[in-house]
XYZ file of C-alpha atoms in Angstrom:
345
model
C -5.212 -8.172 -11.925
C -7.698 -9.088 -8.751
C -7.659 -6.224 -6.734
C -9.348 -6.913 -3.548
C -11.554 -4.659 -1.124
C -8.514 -3.395 1.251
C -9.489 -2.349 4.692
C -6.352 -2.800 6.102
C -5.072 0.126 8.369
C -1.443 -0.320 7.499
C 0.085 -0.948 5.305
C -2.476 -0.233 3.622
C -4.001 0.003 -0.100
C -2.336 2.318 -2.642
C -3.711 3.876 -5.984
C -3.671 1.680 -8.380
C -1.860 4.396 -10.965
C 0.854 4.123 -8.311
C 1.525 0.748 -7.847
C 1.841 0.417 -11.512
C 4.365 3.227 -11.612
C 6.146 1.489 -8.911
C 6.027 -1.654 -10.634
C 7.157 -0.592 -13.937
C 10.698 1.696 -11.754
C 11.401 -2.025 -9.852
C 12.444 -3.141 -13.065
C 13.467 -0.468 -14.867
C 13.696 3.507 -14.172
C 13.848 6.077 -16.885
C 15.364 3.665 -19.204
C 18.774 3.212 -17.331
C 19.290 -0.752 -17.544
C 18.250 -1.001 -13.914
C 15.431 -0.894 -11.267
C 15.340 1.768 -8.876
C 15.757 -1.305 -6.323
C 19.350 -1.450 -7.934
C 20.824 2.227 -8.070
C 22.737 4.510 -5.737
C 20.997 6.435 -3.729
C 23.929 9.235 -4.562
C 23.487 9.029 -8.307
C 21.251 12.387 -9.518
C 17.869 10.193 -10.591
C 17.666 9.736 -7.134
C 18.388 12.920 -5.343
C 16.149 14.642 -7.875
C 13.279 12.236 -7.444
C 13.520 13.165 -3.109
C 13.771 16.798 -4.493
C 11.215 16.571 -6.334
C 9.468 14.367 -3.388
C 9.680 16.929 -1.658
C 8.663 19.893 -3.803
C 5.283 18.056 -4.014
C 4.702 17.536 0.073
C 5.637 21.061 0.390
C 3.698 22.361 -2.601
C 0.497 20.113 -1.099
C 1.024 21.938 2.410
C 1.103 25.055 0.749
C 4.737 25.830 2.569
C 7.513 27.606 1.535
C 10.954 25.533 1.433
C 12.190 28.627 2.209
C 10.394 27.947 5.628
C 9.691 24.615 5.894
C 12.147 21.486 5.412
C 11.722 18.073 4.545
C 12.725 15.131 5.053
C 12.642 11.374 4.647
C 13.795 8.905 7.578
C 13.165 5.079 8.514
C 12.180 3.649 11.493
C 8.269 4.581 11.152
C 6.792 7.153 13.860
C 8.050 4.927 17.024
C 11.477 6.138 16.293
C 10.068 10.060 15.936
C 8.108 9.656 19.729
C 11.877 9.093 20.802
C 13.683 11.708 18.547
C 11.200 14.463 18.820
C 12.151 14.668 22.964
C 15.360 14.170 22.745
C 15.931 17.034 20.242
C 13.418 19.873 22.093
C 12.389 18.728 25.415
C 14.534 20.513 27.885
C 12.330 21.266 30.629
C 8.589 20.082 29.773
C 5.990 19.521 26.999
C 2.827 18.664 26.586
C 1.066 15.835 25.023
C -2.576 14.942 24.509
C -3.317 11.084 25.636
C -6.035 9.643 23.125
C -4.978 6.422 21.855
C -1.991 4.033 22.183
C 0.393 6.045 19.738
C -0.041 8.840 22.074
C 0.352 6.517 24.946
C 3.605 5.722 23.475
C 5.130 8.794 22.531
C 4.370 9.716 26.084
C 6.518 7.023 27.699
C 9.389 7.622 25.458
C 9.141 11.814 26.015
C 9.315 10.567 29.983
C 12.719 8.686 29.369
C 13.877 12.545 28.689
C 12.443 15.028 30.870
C 8.855 15.935 32.338
C 5.484 15.488 30.318
C 2.627 17.571 31.385
C -0.732 15.702 30.348
C -2.945 18.453 28.810
C -5.723 16.664 27.722
C -6.774 12.862 28.070
C -9.896 10.440 26.879
C -8.111 7.332 28.730
C -11.047 7.405 30.880
C -13.898 6.217 27.969
C -11.408 4.079 26.614
C -10.096 6.909 23.782
C -13.630 6.564 22.612
C -13.731 10.230 22.708
C -11.913 13.338 21.970
C -10.914 15.941 24.974
C -12.404 19.112 25.259
C -10.820 19.734 28.892
C -7.584 20.900 28.004
C -5.053 22.166 30.597
C -2.173 23.695 28.511
C 1.049 24.749 30.714
C 2.335 27.921 30.291
C 6.281 27.268 30.047
C 6.065 23.879 27.488
C 9.030 23.488 25.321
C 5.984 22.255 22.486
C 3.062 20.363 22.529
C 1.890 17.189 20.633
C -0.881 16.569 19.638
C -1.434 12.822 17.298
C -4.728 14.127 14.333
C -6.111 10.575 13.934
C -6.026 7.390 16.376
C -6.219 4.408 14.152
C -7.234 2.100 16.703
C -9.685 3.900 18.824
C -11.641 5.854 15.188
C -11.041 8.845 16.708
C -10.193 12.474 15.160
C -9.335 15.691 15.575
C -11.854 17.304 13.930
C -10.618 20.818 15.374
C -7.309 21.673 16.355
C -7.288 22.994 19.590
C -5.111 26.853 19.610
C -1.732 26.140 21.401
C 1.046 28.727 22.583
C 3.985 27.079 22.240
C 5.365 25.318 18.752
C 3.090 22.859 17.556
C 3.706 18.918 17.245
C 1.475 16.733 15.114
C 1.708 12.731 13.984
C -0.410 12.719 11.317
C 0.569 9.353 9.848
C -3.008 7.899 9.664
C -4.815 10.956 8.180
C -2.505 12.833 6.348
C -3.638 14.720 2.977
C -7.343 13.544 3.860
C -8.322 16.824 4.344
C -7.761 20.313 3.707
C -5.745 22.300 6.791
C -3.772 24.784 7.424
C -0.748 23.381 8.072
C 1.687 26.365 9.307
C -0.061 25.910 12.211
C 2.401 23.255 12.743
C 6.118 23.737 13.658
C 6.267 20.186 12.454
C 4.265 17.610 11.544
C 5.280 13.734 10.749
C 3.817 10.727 9.778
C 4.498 6.755 9.083
C 4.560 6.467 5.390
C 1.836 3.470 4.951
C -1.291 4.282 5.845
C -1.921 7.101 3.687
C 1.112 8.085 1.585
C 2.702 4.366 0.799
C 4.403 1.645 2.008
C 6.353 0.827 5.615
C 9.989 1.899 5.411
C 9.634 5.480 5.447
C 8.650 8.392 7.569
C 8.161 11.549 6.416
C 8.596 14.779 8.469
C 8.135 18.547 7.634
C 9.940 20.219 9.971
C 9.766 24.292 10.548
C 13.789 25.663 10.058
C 13.139 28.336 13.066
C 12.186 25.636 14.908
C 14.934 23.673 14.773
C 17.181 26.669 14.884
C 16.237 27.979 18.042
C 14.842 24.837 19.957
C 16.948 22.161 19.438
C 19.565 20.846 21.736
C 22.914 20.192 20.922
C 25.502 17.457 21.455
C 23.160 14.805 20.616
C 24.010 12.015 19.166
C 24.293 12.051 15.075
C 21.571 10.085 13.985
C 19.298 11.161 15.983
C 19.678 14.400 15.454
C 17.217 16.677 12.993
C 19.936 18.449 12.070
C 21.968 15.885 10.651
C 19.581 14.802 8.412
C 18.517 18.205 7.501
C 21.645 19.356 6.525
C 22.332 16.105 4.201
C 19.111 16.182 2.601
C 17.505 12.986 3.786
C 20.589 11.592 2.582
C 23.154 11.563 5.361
C 22.928 7.449 5.225
C 21.316 5.390 2.620
C 17.862 6.644 2.679
C 14.248 4.558 1.536
C 14.866 4.961 -1.845
C 12.197 2.567 -3.255
C 9.329 3.478 -0.452
C 10.035 7.133 -1.334
C 9.232 6.888 -4.760
C 6.292 5.397 -3.987
C 5.874 8.478 -1.610
C 6.457 10.609 -4.653
C 4.037 9.040 -6.755
C 1.471 8.808 -4.067
C 1.892 12.989 -4.085
C 1.416 13.712 -7.276
C -1.864 11.223 -7.341
C -3.048 13.354 -4.349
C -2.175 17.078 -6.164
C -4.402 15.156 -9.599
C -6.724 15.024 -7.281
C -7.168 17.363 -5.105
C -6.825 18.032 -1.094
C -10.316 19.448 -1.358
C -11.694 16.260 -4.089
C -10.077 14.683 -1.484
C -11.434 15.580 1.196
C -15.485 15.143 -0.401
C -14.557 11.793 -1.596
C -13.608 11.081 2.225
C -15.992 12.330 3.762
C -18.986 10.429 1.212
C -17.189 7.464 1.673
C -17.911 7.539 5.474
C -20.299 8.660 5.619
C -21.940 5.868 4.013
C -20.476 3.021 6.651
C -21.839 5.371 9.737
C -25.186 5.598 7.780
C -24.854 1.555 7.929
C -23.875 1.372 11.434
C -26.259 3.978 12.967
C -29.465 2.709 11.056
C -28.515 -0.518 12.098
C -31.256 -1.088 14.813
C -27.911 -1.539 17.254
C -26.800 -4.994 15.134
C -23.559 -3.098 14.538
C -23.033 -0.818 17.664
C -20.235 2.583 16.833
C -16.831 2.362 19.296
C -17.198 6.447 19.411
C -20.503 7.830 20.326
C -20.226 11.389 19.529
C -20.718 12.072 15.433
C -17.857 15.197 15.722
C -15.225 13.026 17.075
C -15.170 10.344 14.431
C -12.562 9.630 12.196
C -13.084 9.757 8.531
C -9.890 6.806 8.063
C -10.650 4.398 10.254
C -14.095 3.523 11.649
C -14.286 1.028 14.290
C -17.342 -0.786 15.590
C -18.425 -3.836 17.322
C -21.675 -6.694 16.891
C -22.962 -7.765 20.117
C -20.120 -10.466 20.915
C -16.801 -11.394 19.480
C -17.900 -14.876 17.961
C -20.084 -12.580 15.939
C -17.596 -10.644 14.956
C -15.023 -12.881 13.849
C -18.108 -14.271 11.530
C -18.542 -11.399 10.143
C -15.035 -10.362 9.368
C -14.529 -13.851 8.328
C -17.942 -13.675 5.822
C -16.397 -10.336 4.633
C -13.169 -12.383 3.463
C -15.201 -14.860 1.946
C -16.466 -11.914 -0.318
C -13.256 -10.075 -0.989
C -13.296 -7.398 2.081
C -10.265 -7.577 3.503
C -8.562 -6.398 6.750
C -11.484 -5.709 9.343
C -10.458 -7.011 12.044
C -9.766 -4.143 14.490
C -6.845 -4.208 16.141
C -5.836 -7.084 18.513
C -5.862 -4.823 21.446
C -9.299 -3.453 21.505
C -11.019 -6.404 19.244
C -13.890 -5.570 17.414
C -14.211 -4.497 13.665
C -12.565 -1.737 11.871
C -12.588 -0.504 8.138
C -10.032 1.484 6.941
C -10.964 3.857 4.248
C -7.652 5.860 3.521
C -7.427 7.983 0.604
C -6.707 4.941 -1.927
C -9.563 3.115 -0.829
C -12.159 3.592 -3.483
C -15.456 4.527 -3.252
C -16.992 1.452 -4.598
C -15.580 -0.477 -1.753
C -18.179 1.519 1.006
C -20.936 1.027 -0.941
C -23.325 -1.792 -1.323
């Protein structure tokens, strides 16, 4: 089977072993005479699979099931932009504006209540991570996006906060070792680093939900609904969660330390090519400390040359290199499953 070098920002490359396991499960799951897409989400096999996915997620994060809940929802991370303030924004929330997705999260929160921008890099077209931060003393929560997919920046060190901490980790979750216990809630659209589109991972601290959640919410927009029903209040995205769980197993086999080492090495090769090109390639993020190791963004001298670069790369089986439509340029997304050979000359 032909496998190209896939640099798509999402949906993105998956581990080969996960693709193979999924293809088998689609045809027949656990010798049950039907594929996983055909099975009731209430069946023992599927309920057990969801439970295993939750357990594997918490193991990767070194978090206790006594302290944190894991749920899988549809709607992508963009739905979380609305659910978070609906559940937790009572008076004011602090948001760090570092890219398109944090901008979108702020827009949704402003419909619900007061938003204080505690850090902002929009003056540089989001090509850096802000360090002049101004957190409120009375924020209901602080919202941060760990990695900025479109602009190629990352919080390589998270700021300390004195309020409940919520992090959108959609594009770099499990790409490095972290103290996940710093966060009261972590969420991620699956389609970049842990699975296919169609599912969103939410990891939420039990006491945060109990002590800070609001009452009287619409049923589907209330996190309590989904926690109490263990992601089964309505029909969940079964196949995407299966793929996520298989990816969790693959990550556990690799280990976060090894994955981080490999990811740093992959990114280093591409950044070295950019930095040593004599200006032929122009990196989008000037400060090396702010660079993402998942999404590497750069430009050539003009849009026509960029289009030629992308076209000729595709002819050589290097696909997905066109930059996001909002900024143009070139972007190489090298998530966990992107093999190191794809970044080698």
